[in-house]
Amino acid sequence: MIRTRLAAVLAAAFLALLPTTARAADYPDPLPLTGQEIIHDPTVTHLKNGQYVAYSTGGIIGARLSTDMKHWDDAGNAFATPPSWWYEYNSTGDPWAPDLSFRDGRYWLYYAVSSWGTNHSAIGVATSKSGMPGTWTDQGKVFTSDTTDTWNAIDPGVIKADGRLWMAFGSYWTGIRMVELNPKTGKAVPGATVRHLATRPDAPYAVEGPYIVKHGHHYYLFASYDGCCAGVNSTYKIRVGRSTSITGPYVDSAGTPMLEGGGDLLLAGHGKYFGTGGQSVFRDKGQDWLAYHYYDGDDNGTPKLGLNKLSWSHDGWPTVK
């Protein structure tokens, strides 16, 4: 036992002496960006007008615009003022973790309102013909949770599958959940079953921020594991599992269910890039991209936009480049 502990100590000491680039070798750096890079929980889309937009936690759903996906400008907020019902969930009308999609001739912006450390939460939705900041009309609540529930209605991720509309969501509590939405209203089907997609084996069940995409014959569930929002002390990382059914079960490449703590590690902190997470996926000109935030170790842990190409292995698993 003493020799085992000594070996572990020596191994840790050796790793600590390695240069940062050696420890970071398994993960690629994000695309170099300029302009306004500060962001948290980004959702990115190439709009019909040719511009790229990134919405995020912060402000009244903060917005960034780009013409080339490399230089980003501050574009204000999705809303001029918070809808009044947001104040039911926090005193500042502060929204979190938006999700942007296009369906039936208009853009749909889902988002969450809550208070830190509670599951008295709600997911709302707004619509816009252009998707541009300042053009959104709020449509109200989509789905809610309260302190008597075993899930947390934040971090929405919406996907259309087999002619039906679904929303994955969840943060801590019992992990990642899913409900069916009415495609006409964009809101939860009344009495919809709350399905369970992923969790951790022990409290505090640190998994959140689900995002689901389809590739080939599988649906892929991306989620953020461990601790967010602590600058360079953040331990966020992105894991992924897949299923042939939108409702699961999702498993990793070893066959471990995500309901039992499974999930292949896709991207973790490395070099100056701490706490990679809050992810979403978007497709542009035939290329899939992973969008996320990281905390910049060279800039006092400021949260910034990370963009990496998302590729797929011969056996259908995602990799970042």
PDB file of C-alpha atoms in Angstrom:
ATOM      1  CA  MET A   1       0.000   0.000   0.000  1.00  0.00           C
ATOM      2  CA  ILE A   2       2.818   2.427   0.890  1.00  0.00           C
ATOM      3  CA  ARG A   3       4.604   1.659  -2.391  1.00  0.00           C
ATOM      4  CA  THR A   4       1.342   2.147  -4.302  1.00  0.00           C
ATOM      5  CA  ARG A   5       0.771   5.540  -2.707  1.00  0.00           C
ATOM      6  CA  LEU A   6       4.408   6.519  -3.304  1.00  0.00           C
ATOM      7  CA  ALA A   7       4.114   5.558  -6.966  1.00  0.00           C
ATOM      8  CA  ALA A   8       0.969   7.650  -7.317  1.00  0.00           C
ATOM      9  CA  VAL A   9       2.665  10.644  -5.693  1.00  0.00           C
ATOM     10  CA  LEU A  10       5.707  10.320  -7.949  1.00  0.00           C
ATOM     11  CA  ALA A  11       3.516   9.974 -11.025  1.00  0.00           C
ATOM     12  CA  ALA A  12       1.561  13.096 -10.117  1.00  0.00           C
ATOM     13  CA  ALA A  13       4.778  15.000  -9.486  1.00  0.00           C
ATOM     14  CA  PHE A  14       6.129  13.890 -12.862  1.00  0.00           C
ATOM     15  CA  LEU A  15       2.984  15.020 -14.664  1.00  0.00           C
ATOM     16  CA  ALA A  16       3.131  18.380 -12.899  1.00  0.00           C
ATOM     17  CA  LEU A  17       6.646  18.902 -14.304  1.00  0.00           C
ATOM     18  CA  LEU A  18       5.563  18.214 -17.868  1.00  0.00           C
ATOM     19  CA  PRO A  19       5.069  21.281 -20.069  1.00  0.00           C
ATOM     20  CA  THR A  20       1.478  22.377 -20.543  1.00  0.00           C
ATOM     21  CA  THR A  21       1.588  21.548 -24.259  1.00  0.00           C
ATOM     22  CA  ALA A  22       2.410  17.914 -23.462  1.00  0.00           C
ATOM     23  CA  ARG A  23      -0.609  17.565 -21.211  1.00  0.00           C
ATOM     24  CA  ALA A  24      -2.723  19.341 -23.846  1.00  0.00           C
ATOM     25  CA  ALA A  25      -1.652  17.128 -26.739  1.00  0.00           C
ATOM     26  CA  ASP A  26      -4.872  15.104 -26.766  1.00  0.00           C
ATOM     27  CA  TYR A  27      -7.078  18.147 -27.415  1.00  0.00           C
ATOM     28  CA  PRO A  28      -6.962  20.709 -30.230  1.00  0.00           C
ATOM     29  CA  ASP A  29      -7.074  24.417 -29.543  1.00  0.00           C
ATOM     30  CA  PRO A  30     -10.154  26.325 -30.697  1.00  0.00           C
ATOM     31  CA  LEU A  31     -10.266  28.376 -33.891  1.00  0.00           C
ATOM     32  CA  PRO A  32      -8.379  31.683 -33.434  1.00  0.00           C
ATOM     33  CA  LEU A  33     -10.925  34.490 -32.994  1.00  0.00           C
ATOM     34  CA  THR A  34     -10.813  38.285 -32.839  1.00  0.00           C
ATOM     35  CA  GLY A  35     -13.155  41.010 -31.649  1.00  0.00           C
ATOM     36  CA  GLN A  36     -15.677  40.391 -28.867  1.00  0.00           C
ATOM     37  CA  GLU A  37     -14.908  36.839 -27.759  1.00  0.00           C
ATOM     38  CA  ILE A  38     -16.426  37.010 -24.249  1.00  0.00           C
ATOM     39  CA  ILE A  39     -19.334  34.580 -24.062  1.00  0.00           C
ATOM     40  CA  HIS A  40     -20.949  31.868 -21.942  1.00  0.00           C
ATOM     41  CA  ASP A  41     -23.114  28.901 -23.059  1.00  0.00           C
ATOM     42  CA  PRO A  42     -23.058  29.830 -26.769  1.00  0.00           C
ATOM     43  CA  THR A  43     -25.553  28.784 -29.430  1.00  0.00           C
ATOM     44  CA  VAL A  44     -24.374  29.639 -32.954  1.00  0.00           C
ATOM     45  CA  THR A  45     -26.191  29.729 -36.306  1.00  0.00           C
ATOM     46  CA  HIS A  46     -25.481  30.941 -39.837  1.00  0.00           C
ATOM     47  CA  LEU A  47     -28.494  33.166 -40.487  1.00  0.00           C
ATOM     48  CA  LYS A  48     -30.384  33.445 -43.769  1.00  0.00           C
ATOM     49  CA  ASN A  49     -28.979  36.994 -44.201  1.00  0.00           C
ATOM     50  CA  GLY A  50     -25.445  35.582 -44.391  1.00  0.00           C
ATOM     51  CA  GLN A  51     -24.294  36.624 -40.934  1.00  0.00           C
ATOM     52  CA  TYR A  52     -23.336  34.333 -38.083  1.00  0.00           C
ATOM     53  CA  VAL A  53     -24.992  34.990 -34.748  1.00  0.00           C
ATOM     54  CA  ALA A  54     -24.024  33.682 -31.318  1.00  0.00           C
ATOM     55  CA  TYR A  55     -26.466  34.056 -28.429  1.00  0.00           C
ATOM     56  CA  SER A  56     -25.389  33.375 -24.867  1.00  0.00           C
ATOM     57  CA  THR A  57     -25.943  33.604 -21.139  1.00  0.00           C
ATOM     58  CA  GLY A  58     -25.352  37.185 -19.980  1.00  0.00           C
ATOM     59  CA  GLY A  59     -27.239  40.400 -20.576  1.00  0.00           C
ATOM     60  CA  ILE A  60     -30.794  39.852 -21.806  1.00  0.00           C
ATOM     61  CA  ILE A  61     -29.476  36.933 -23.857  1.00  0.00           C
ATOM     62  CA  GLY A  62     -26.277  38.506 -25.166  1.00  0.00           C
ATOM     63  CA  ALA A  63     -25.608  38.544 -28.919  1.00  0.00           C
ATOM     64  CA  ARG A  64     -22.479  38.511 -31.099  1.00  0.00           C
ATOM     65  CA  LEU A  65     -22.389  38.846 -34.904  1.00  0.00           C
ATOM     66  CA  SER A  66     -19.789  37.813 -37.468  1.00  0.00           C
ATOM     67  CA  THR A  67     -19.441  37.705 -41.241  1.00  0.00           C
ATOM     68  CA  ASP A  68     -16.697  35.080 -41.328  1.00  0.00           C
ATOM     69  CA  MET A  69     -17.046  33.141 -38.020  1.00  0.00           C
ATOM     70  CA  LYS A  70     -13.611  34.467 -37.000  1.00  0.00           C
ATOM     71  CA  HIS A  71     -14.151  38.119 -36.082  1.00  0.00           C
ATOM     72  CA  TRP A  72     -17.076  38.753 -33.738  1.00  0.00           C
ATOM     73  CA  ASP A  73     -18.730  42.052 -32.817  1.00  0.00           C
ATOM     74  CA  ASP A  74     -20.921  42.836 -29.824  1.00  0.00           C
ATOM     75  CA  ALA A  75     -24.513  43.069 -31.077  1.00  0.00           C
ATOM     76  CA  GLY A  76     -26.320  43.907 -27.862  1.00  0.00           C
ATOM     77  CA  ASN A  77     -29.060  41.549 -26.684  1.00  0.00           C
ATOM     78  CA  ALA A  78     -31.881  39.434 -28.031  1.00  0.00           C
ATOM     79  CA  PHE A  79     -34.379  41.515 -26.016  1.00  0.00           C
ATOM     80  CA  ALA A  80     -34.520  45.194 -25.145  1.00  0.00           C
ATOM     81  CA  THR A  81     -36.149  44.442 -21.770  1.00  0.00           C
ATOM     82  CA  PRO A  82     -36.825  41.187 -19.896  1.00  0.00           C
ATOM     83  CA  PRO A  83     -40.361  39.764 -20.237  1.00  0.00           C
ATOM     84  CA  SER A  84     -42.169  40.349 -16.948  1.00  0.00           C
ATOM     85  CA  TRP A  85     -42.658  36.664 -16.139  1.00  0.00           C
ATOM     86  CA  TRP A  86     -38.904  36.109 -15.869  1.00  0.00           C
ATOM     87  CA  TYR A  87     -38.972  37.851 -12.492  1.00  0.00           C
ATOM     88  CA  GLU A  88     -40.924  34.915 -11.070  1.00  0.00           C
ATOM     89  CA  TYR A  89     -37.649  32.982 -11.191  1.00  0.00           C
ATOM     90  CA  ASN A  90     -35.007  35.533 -10.250  1.00  0.00           C
ATOM     91  CA  SER A  91     -34.978  39.122  -9.076  1.00  0.00           C
ATOM     92  CA  THR A  92     -32.849  40.410 -11.961  1.00  0.00           C
ATOM     93  CA  GLY A  93     -34.680  38.889 -14.942  1.00  0.00           C
ATOM     94  CA  ASP A  94     -31.510  37.032 -15.872  1.00  0.00           C
ATOM     95  CA  PRO A  95     -31.786  34.349 -18.630  1.00  0.00           C
ATOM     96  CA  TRP A  96     -29.413  31.426 -19.151  1.00  0.00           C
ATOM     97  CA  ALA A  97     -28.204  28.984 -21.780  1.00  0.00           C
ATOM     98  CA  PRO A  98     -30.129  29.806 -24.981  1.00  0.00           C
ATOM     99  CA  ASP A  99     -30.700  27.397 -27.874  1.00  0.00           C
ATOM    100  CA  LEU A 100     -31.285  28.723 -31.400  1.00  0.00           C
ATOM    101  CA  SER A 101     -32.914  26.768 -34.246  1.00  0.00           C
ATOM    102  CA  PHE A 102     -34.831  27.366 -37.490  1.00  0.00           C
ATOM    103  CA  ARG A 103     -38.155  25.689 -38.192  1.00  0.00           C
ATOM    104  CA  ASP A 104     -41.293  26.389 -40.183  1.00  0.00           C
ATOM    105  CA  GLY A 105     -40.040  29.645 -41.659  1.00  0.00           C
ATOM    106  CA  ARG A 106     -38.866  31.290 -38.447  1.00  0.00           C
ATOM    107  CA  TYR A 107     -36.175  31.146 -35.805  1.00  0.00           C
ATOM    108  CA  TRP A 108     -36.903  29.769 -32.346  1.00  0.00           C
ATOM    109  CA  LEU A 109     -34.862  30.891 -29.347  1.00  0.00           C
ATOM    110  CA  TYR A 110     -35.249  28.726 -26.242  1.00  0.00           C
ATOM    111  CA  TYR A 111     -33.722  29.842 -22.936  1.00  0.00           C
ATOM    112  CA  ALA A 112     -33.960  29.267 -19.186  1.00  0.00           C
ATOM    113  CA  VAL A 113     -34.660  31.481 -16.190  1.00  0.00           C
ATOM    114  CA  SER A 114     -33.751  30.337 -12.695  1.00  0.00           C
ATOM    115  CA  SER A 115     -31.739  31.188  -9.606  1.00  0.00           C
ATOM    116  CA  TRP A 116     -28.389  29.673  -8.722  1.00  0.00           C
ATOM    117  CA  GLY A 117     -28.710  26.438  -6.769  1.00  0.00           C
ATOM    118  CA  THR A 118     -32.483  25.958  -7.088  1.00  0.00           C
ATOM    119  CA  ASN A 119     -34.724  24.003  -9.448  1.00  0.00           C
ATOM    120  CA  HIS A 120     -37.502  26.575  -9.271  1.00  0.00           C
ATOM    121  CA  SER A 121     -36.888  27.125 -12.976  1.00  0.00           C
ATOM    122  CA  ALA A 122     -38.539  27.672 -16.328  1.00  0.00           C
ATOM    123  CA  ILE A 123     -37.700  27.303 -19.989  1.00  0.00           C
ATOM    124  CA  GLY A 124     -39.187  29.889 -22.331  1.00  0.00           C
ATOM    125  CA  VAL A 125     -39.212  30.474 -26.076  1.00  0.00           C
ATOM    126  CA  ALA A 126     -39.193  33.465 -28.429  1.00  0.00           C
ATOM    127  CA  THR A 127     -39.587  33.636 -32.205  1.00  0.00           C
ATOM    128  CA  SER A 128     -38.209  35.850 -34.980  1.00  0.00           C
ATOM    129  CA  LYS A 129     -38.368  35.936 -38.770  1.00  0.00           C
ATOM    130  CA  SER A 130     -34.731  37.030 -39.090  1.00  0.00           C
ATOM    131  CA  GLY A 131     -33.042  35.683 -35.957  1.00  0.00           C
ATOM    132  CA  MET A 132     -31.329  39.043 -35.431  1.00  0.00           C
ATOM    133  CA  PRO A 133     -30.915  40.736 -32.025  1.00  0.00           C
ATOM    134  CA  GLY A 134     -33.824  42.989 -31.135  1.00  0.00           C
ATOM    135  CA  THR A 135     -36.346  41.202 -33.375  1.00  0.00           C
ATOM    136  CA  TRP A 136     -37.574  38.573 -30.936  1.00  0.00           C
ATOM    137  CA  THR A 137     -41.141  38.160 -29.717  1.00  0.00           C
ATOM    138  CA  ASP A 138     -41.422  36.220 -26.489  1.00  0.00           C
ATOM    139  CA  GLN A 139     -43.950  33.368 -26.499  1.00  0.00           C
ATOM    140  CA  GLY A 140     -43.837  32.568 -22.781  1.00  0.00           C
ATOM    141  CA  LYS A 141     -43.169  29.411 -20.806  1.00  0.00           C
ATOM    142  CA  VAL A 142     -42.404  26.100 -22.475  1.00  0.00           C
ATOM    143  CA  PHE A 143     -41.818  23.890 -19.448  1.00  0.00           C
ATOM    144  CA  THR A 144     -41.213  24.478 -15.739  1.00  0.00           C
ATOM    145  CA  SER A 145     -39.872  22.743 -12.657  1.00  0.00           C
ATOM    146  CA  ASP A 146     -40.225  23.423  -8.954  1.00  0.00           C
ATOM    147  CA  THR A 147     -38.608  22.344  -5.720  1.00  0.00           C
ATOM    148  CA  THR A 148     -40.886  19.296  -5.514  1.00  0.00           C
ATOM    149  CA  ASP A 149     -39.560  17.963  -8.842  1.00  0.00           C
ATOM    150  CA  THR A 150     -36.542  15.700  -9.280  1.00  0.00           C
ATOM    151  CA  TRP A 151     -35.279  17.580 -12.344  1.00  0.00           C
ATOM    152  CA  ASN A 152     -34.273  21.131 -13.223  1.00  0.00           C
ATOM    153  CA  ALA A 153     -35.891  22.911 -16.201  1.00  0.00           C
ATOM    154  CA  ILE A 154     -32.841  24.741 -17.566  1.00  0.00           C
ATOM    155  CA  ASP A 155     -30.367  24.286 -20.437  1.00  0.00           C
ATOM    156  CA  PRO A 156     -32.796  23.503 -23.284  1.00  0.00           C
ATOM    157  CA  GLY A 157     -31.700  21.727 -26.460  1.00  0.00           C
ATOM    158  CA  VAL A 158     -34.348  21.214 -29.144  1.00  0.00           C
ATOM    159  CA  ILE A 159     -34.315  18.688 -31.989  1.00  0.00           C
ATOM    160  CA  LYS A 160     -36.817  17.469 -34.564  1.00  0.00           C
ATOM    161  CA  ALA A 161     -36.776  13.693 -34.990  1.00  0.00           C
ATOM    162  CA  ASP A 162     -39.023  11.358 -36.988  1.00  0.00           C
ATOM    163  CA  GLY A 163     -41.624  14.081 -37.469  1.00  0.00           C
ATOM    164  CA  ARG A 164     -41.824  14.959 -33.770  1.00  0.00           C
ATOM    165  CA  LEU A 165     -40.247  17.764 -31.757  1.00  0.00           C
ATOM    166  CA  TRP A 166     -38.246  17.082 -28.595  1.00  0.00           C
ATOM    167  CA  MET A 167     -36.448  19.106 -25.957  1.00  0.00           C
ATOM    168  CA  ALA A 168     -33.599  17.774 -23.851  1.00  0.00           C
ATOM    169  CA  PHE A 169     -32.867  19.760 -20.690  1.00  0.00           C
ATOM    170  CA  GLY A 170     -31.412  19.433 -17.223  1.00  0.00           C
ATOM    171  CA  SER A 171     -28.767  20.439 -14.746  1.00  0.00           C
ATOM    172  CA  TYR A 172     -27.681  18.506 -11.635  1.00  0.00           C
ATOM    173  CA  TRP A 173     -30.599  17.066  -9.607  1.00  0.00           C
ATOM    174  CA  THR A 174     -31.157  13.741 -11.453  1.00  0.00           C
ATOM    175  CA  GLY A 175     -29.395  14.841 -14.621  1.00  0.00           C
ATOM    176  CA  ILE A 176     -30.589  15.099 -18.210  1.00  0.00           C
ATOM    177  CA  ARG A 177     -34.260  14.800 -19.081  1.00  0.00           C
ATOM    178  CA  MET A 178     -36.445  15.095 -22.194  1.00  0.00           C
ATOM    179  CA  VAL A 179     -40.013  16.096 -23.049  1.00  0.00           C
ATOM    180  CA  GLU A 180     -41.952  16.189 -26.304  1.00  0.00           C
ATOM    181  CA  LEU A 181     -42.963  19.589 -27.679  1.00  0.00           C
ATOM    182  CA  ASN A 182     -45.964  20.649 -29.741  1.00  0.00           C
ATOM    183  CA  PRO A 183     -44.408  21.688 -33.088  1.00  0.00           C
ATOM    184  CA  LYS A 184     -47.017  24.403 -33.642  1.00  0.00           C
ATOM    185  CA  THR A 185     -46.568  26.172 -30.311  1.00  0.00           C
ATOM    186  CA  GLY A 186     -43.027  25.029 -29.540  1.00  0.00           C
ATOM    187  CA  LYS A 187     -44.168  24.247 -25.989  1.00  0.00           C
ATOM    188  CA  ALA A 188     -44.332  21.033 -23.982  1.00  0.00           C
ATOM    189  CA  VAL A 189     -47.162  18.676 -24.863  1.00  0.00           C
ATOM    190  CA  PRO A 190     -49.585  18.765 -21.889  1.00  0.00           C
ATOM    191  CA  GLY A 191     -48.997  15.742 -19.677  1.00  0.00           C
ATOM    192  CA  ALA A 192     -45.907  14.736 -21.651  1.00  0.00           C
ATOM    193  CA  THR A 193     -43.754  12.019 -20.115  1.00  0.00           C
ATOM    194  CA  VAL A 194     -40.532  13.386 -18.643  1.00  0.00           C
ATOM    195  CA  ARG A 195     -37.941  10.925 -19.921  1.00  0.00           C
ATOM    196  CA  HIS A 196     -34.537  10.290 -18.354  1.00  0.00           C
ATOM    197  CA  LEU A 197     -31.437  10.341 -20.597  1.00  0.00           C
ATOM    198  CA  ALA A 198     -28.310  10.731 -18.452  1.00  0.00           C
ATOM    199  CA  THR A 199     -27.102  11.123 -14.887  1.00  0.00           C
ATOM    200  CA  ARG A 200     -24.098  10.552 -12.623  1.00  0.00           C
ATOM    201  CA  PRO A 201     -23.891   7.733 -10.068  1.00  0.00           C
ATOM    202  CA  ASP A 202     -23.611  10.010  -7.040  1.00  0.00           C
ATOM    203  CA  ALA A 203     -24.669  13.438  -5.781  1.00  0.00           C
ATOM    204  CA  PRO A 204     -24.577  16.218  -6.868  1.00  0.00           C
ATOM    205  CA  TYR A 205     -25.107  14.522 -10.275  1.00  0.00           C
ATOM    206  CA  ALA A 206     -22.897  17.064 -12.041  1.00  0.00           C
ATOM    207  CA  VAL A 207     -24.115  16.796 -15.626  1.00  0.00           C
ATOM    208  CA  GLU A 208     -25.953  19.516 -17.552  1.00  0.00           C
ATOM    209  CA  GLY A 209     -26.286  21.407 -20.827  1.00  0.00           C
ATOM    210  CA  PRO A 210     -27.585  18.632 -23.133  1.00  0.00           C
ATOM    211  CA  TYR A 211     -27.461  18.986 -26.889  1.00  0.00           C
ATOM    212  CA  ILE A 212     -28.590  16.281 -29.320  1.00  0.00           C
ATOM    213  CA  VAL A 213     -27.709  15.933 -33.018  1.00  0.00           C
ATOM    214  CA  LYS A 214     -28.336  13.194 -35.553  1.00  0.00           C
ATOM    215  CA  HIS A 215     -25.508  11.688 -37.598  1.00  0.00           C
ATOM    216  CA  GLY A 216     -26.029   8.612 -39.735  1.00  0.00           C
ATOM    217  CA  HIS A 217     -28.316   6.171 -37.971  1.00  0.00           C
ATOM    218  CA  HIS A 218     -27.647   7.518 -34.473  1.00  0.00           C
ATOM    219  CA  TYR A 219     -28.620  10.383 -32.225  1.00  0.00           C
ATOM    220  CA  TYR A 220     -25.728  11.829 -30.210  1.00  0.00           C
ATOM    221  CA  LEU A 221     -26.177  13.358 -26.772  1.00  0.00           C
ATOM    222  CA  PHE A 222     -23.487  15.903 -25.843  1.00  0.00           C
ATOM    223  CA  ALA A 223     -23.409  17.085 -22.225  1.00  0.00           C
ATOM    224  CA  SER A 224     -21.193  19.098 -19.872  1.00  0.00           C
ATOM    225  CA  TYR A 225     -19.841  17.232 -16.854  1.00  0.00           C
ATOM    226  CA  ASP A 226     -18.383  18.515 -13.561  1.00  0.00           C
ATOM    227  CA  GLY A 227     -18.006  22.123 -12.409  1.00  0.00           C
ATOM    228  CA  CYS A 228     -18.747  25.336 -14.304  1.00  0.00           C
ATOM    229  CA  CYS A 229     -18.494  29.028 -13.670  1.00  0.00           C
ATOM    230  CA  ALA A 230     -15.346  29.206 -11.516  1.00  0.00           C
ATOM    231  CA  GLY A 231     -12.883  30.704 -13.981  1.00  0.00           C
ATOM    232  CA  VAL A 232      -9.615  28.769 -14.142  1.00  0.00           C
ATOM    233  CA  ASN A 233     -10.881  26.525 -11.330  1.00  0.00           C
ATOM    234  CA  SER A 234     -13.690  25.230 -13.548  1.00  0.00           C
ATOM    235  CA  THR A 235     -13.568  21.504 -14.303  1.00  0.00           C
ATOM    236  CA  TYR A 236     -16.172  21.426 -17.082  1.00  0.00           C
ATOM    237  CA  LYS A 237     -15.644  18.867 -19.827  1.00  0.00           C
ATOM    238  CA  ILE A 238     -17.773  17.601 -22.707  1.00  0.00           C
ATOM    239  CA  ARG A 239     -18.883  13.977 -22.939  1.00  0.00           C
ATOM    240  CA  VAL A 240     -21.023  12.194 -25.524  1.00  0.00           C
ATOM    241  CA  GLY A 241     -23.076   9.043 -25.962  1.00  0.00           C
ATOM    242  CA  ARG A 242     -25.368   7.803 -28.721  1.00  0.00           C
ATOM    243  CA  SER A 243     -28.596   5.931 -29.370  1.00  0.00           C
ATOM    244  CA  THR A 244     -30.580   4.676 -32.350  1.00  0.00           C
ATOM    245  CA  SER A 245     -33.672   6.248 -30.736  1.00  0.00           C
ATOM    246  CA  ILE A 246     -34.116   9.924 -29.891  1.00  0.00           C
ATOM    247  CA  THR A 247     -35.434   8.941 -26.451  1.00  0.00           C
ATOM    248  CA  GLY A 248     -32.483   6.655 -25.665  1.00  0.00           C
ATOM    249  CA  PRO A 249     -30.966   4.708 -24.097  1.00  0.00           C
ATOM    250  CA  TYR A 250     -27.714   6.576 -24.799  1.00  0.00           C
ATOM    251  CA  VAL A 251     -24.450   4.677 -24.331  1.00  0.00           C
ATOM    252  CA  ASP A 252     -20.771   5.435 -24.822  1.00  0.00           C
ATOM    253  CA  SER A 253     -18.375   3.548 -27.114  1.00  0.00           C
ATOM    254  CA  ALA A 254     -17.763   0.956 -24.389  1.00  0.00           C
ATOM    255  CA  GLY A 255     -21.496   0.326 -24.059  1.00  0.00           C
ATOM    256  CA  THR A 256     -21.855   2.027 -20.672  1.00  0.00           C
ATOM    257  CA  PRO A 257     -25.259   3.746 -20.408  1.00  0.00           C
ATOM    258  CA  MET A 258     -25.230   7.477 -19.781  1.00  0.00           C
ATOM    259  CA  LEU A 259     -27.859   6.745 -17.129  1.00  0.00           C
ATOM    260  CA  GLU A 260     -25.063   4.926 -15.280  1.00  0.00           C
ATOM    261  CA  GLY A 261     -22.448   7.670 -15.608  1.00  0.00           C
ATOM    262  CA  GLY A 262     -21.189   6.703 -19.078  1.00  0.00           C
ATOM    263  CA  GLY A 263     -20.081   9.087 -21.802  1.00  0.00           C
ATOM    264  CA  ASP A 264     -16.979   9.309 -23.990  1.00  0.00           C
ATOM    265  CA  LEU A 265     -14.750  12.270 -23.201  1.00  0.00           C
ATOM    266  CA  LEU A 266     -14.797  14.572 -26.236  1.00  0.00           C
ATOM    267  CA  LEU A 267     -13.090  17.743 -24.979  1.00  0.00           C
ATOM    268  CA  ALA A 268     -11.527  18.794 -21.683  1.00  0.00           C
ATOM    269  CA  GLY A 269      -9.485  21.705 -20.384  1.00  0.00           C
ATOM    270  CA  HIS A 270      -5.947  21.936 -21.729  1.00  0.00           C
ATOM    271  CA  GLY A 271      -3.216  24.545 -21.885  1.00  0.00           C
ATOM    272  CA  LYS A 272      -4.787  27.943 -21.222  1.00  0.00           C
ATOM    273  CA  TYR A 273      -8.263  26.631 -22.053  1.00  0.00           C
ATOM    274  CA  PHE A 274      -9.957  25.760 -18.765  1.00  0.00           C
ATOM    275  CA  GLY A 275     -13.445  24.349 -18.181  1.00  0.00           C
ATOM    276  CA  THR A 276     -14.556  23.610 -21.745  1.00  0.00           C
ATOM    277  CA  GLY A 277     -18.358  23.198 -21.829  1.00  0.00           C
ATOM    278  CA  GLY A 278     -21.759  24.815 -22.266  1.00  0.00           C
ATOM    279  CA  GLN A 279     -21.667  23.320 -25.745  1.00  0.00           C
ATOM    280  CA  SER A 280     -23.875  23.267 -28.819  1.00  0.00           C
ATOM    281  CA  VAL A 281     -23.429  21.952 -32.352  1.00  0.00           C
ATOM    282  CA  PHE A 282     -24.227  23.671 -35.639  1.00  0.00           C
ATOM    283  CA  ARG A 283     -23.772  22.825 -39.305  1.00  0.00           C
ATOM    284  CA  ASP A 284     -22.379  25.293 -41.828  1.00  0.00           C
ATOM    285  CA  LYS A 285     -21.613  24.626 -45.510  1.00  0.00           C
ATOM    286  CA  GLY A 286     -21.562  20.874 -44.936  1.00  0.00           C
ATOM    287  CA  GLN A 287     -19.240  21.073 -41.914  1.00  0.00           C
ATOM    288  CA  ASP A 288     -20.293  20.363 -38.316  1.00  0.00           C
ATOM    289  CA  TRP A 289     -18.928  22.702 -35.646  1.00  0.00           C
ATOM    290  CA  LEU A 290     -18.757  22.448 -31.873  1.00  0.00           C
ATOM    291  CA  ALA A 291     -19.380  25.740 -30.059  1.00  0.00           C
ATOM    292  CA  TYR A 292     -18.596  26.067 -26.341  1.00  0.00           C
ATOM    293  CA  HIS A 293     -17.083  28.397 -23.794  1.00  0.00           C
ATOM    294  CA  TYR A 294     -13.753  28.083 -22.035  1.00  0.00           C
ATOM    295  CA  TYR A 295     -12.052  30.150 -19.335  1.00  0.00           C
ATOM    296  CA  ASP A 296      -8.898  31.854 -20.612  1.00  0.00           C
ATOM    297  CA  GLY A 297      -5.986  31.207 -18.282  1.00  0.00           C
ATOM    298  CA  ASP A 298      -4.043  34.031 -19.957  1.00  0.00           C
ATOM    299  CA  ASP A 299      -6.859  36.525 -19.307  1.00  0.00           C
ATOM    300  CA  ASN A 300      -7.800  36.068 -15.641  1.00  0.00           C
ATOM    301  CA  GLY A 301     -10.219  33.240 -16.410  1.00  0.00           C
ATOM    302  CA  THR A 302     -12.487  35.309 -18.681  1.00  0.00           C
ATOM    303  CA  PRO A 303     -15.100  33.105 -20.423  1.00  0.00           C
ATOM    304  CA  LYS A 304     -14.597  33.065 -24.207  1.00  0.00           C
ATOM    305  CA  LEU A 305     -16.024  31.477 -27.329  1.00  0.00           C
ATOM    306  CA  GLY A 306     -14.506  28.218 -28.493  1.00  0.00           C
ATOM    307  CA  LEU A 307     -15.147  26.846 -31.986  1.00  0.00           C
ATOM    308  CA  ASN A 308     -13.781  23.548 -33.286  1.00  0.00           C
ATOM    309  CA  LYS A 309     -14.570  21.492 -36.339  1.00  0.00           C
ATOM    310  CA  LEU A 310     -16.523  18.381 -35.427  1.00  0.00           C
ATOM    311  CA  SER A 311     -15.588  15.307 -37.428  1.00  0.00           C
ATOM    312  CA  TRP A 312     -16.830  11.734 -37.339  1.00  0.00           C
ATOM    313  CA  SER A 313     -14.742   8.565 -37.116  1.00  0.00           C
ATOM    314  CA  HIS A 314     -15.255   5.553 -39.383  1.00  0.00           C
ATOM    315  CA  ASP A 315     -17.351   3.933 -36.657  1.00  0.00           C
ATOM    316  CA  GLY A 316     -19.491   7.039 -36.225  1.00  0.00           C
ATOM    317  CA  TRP A 317     -18.104   8.726 -33.115  1.00  0.00           C
ATOM    318  CA  PRO A 318     -17.456  12.491 -32.998  1.00  0.00           C
ATOM    319  CA  THR A 319     -13.958  13.967 -32.711  1.00  0.00           C
ATOM    320  CA  VAL A 320     -12.828  17.593 -32.504  1.00  0.00           C
ATOM    321  CA  LYS A 321     -10.191  19.176 -34.719  1.00  0.00           C
TER     322      LYS A 321
END
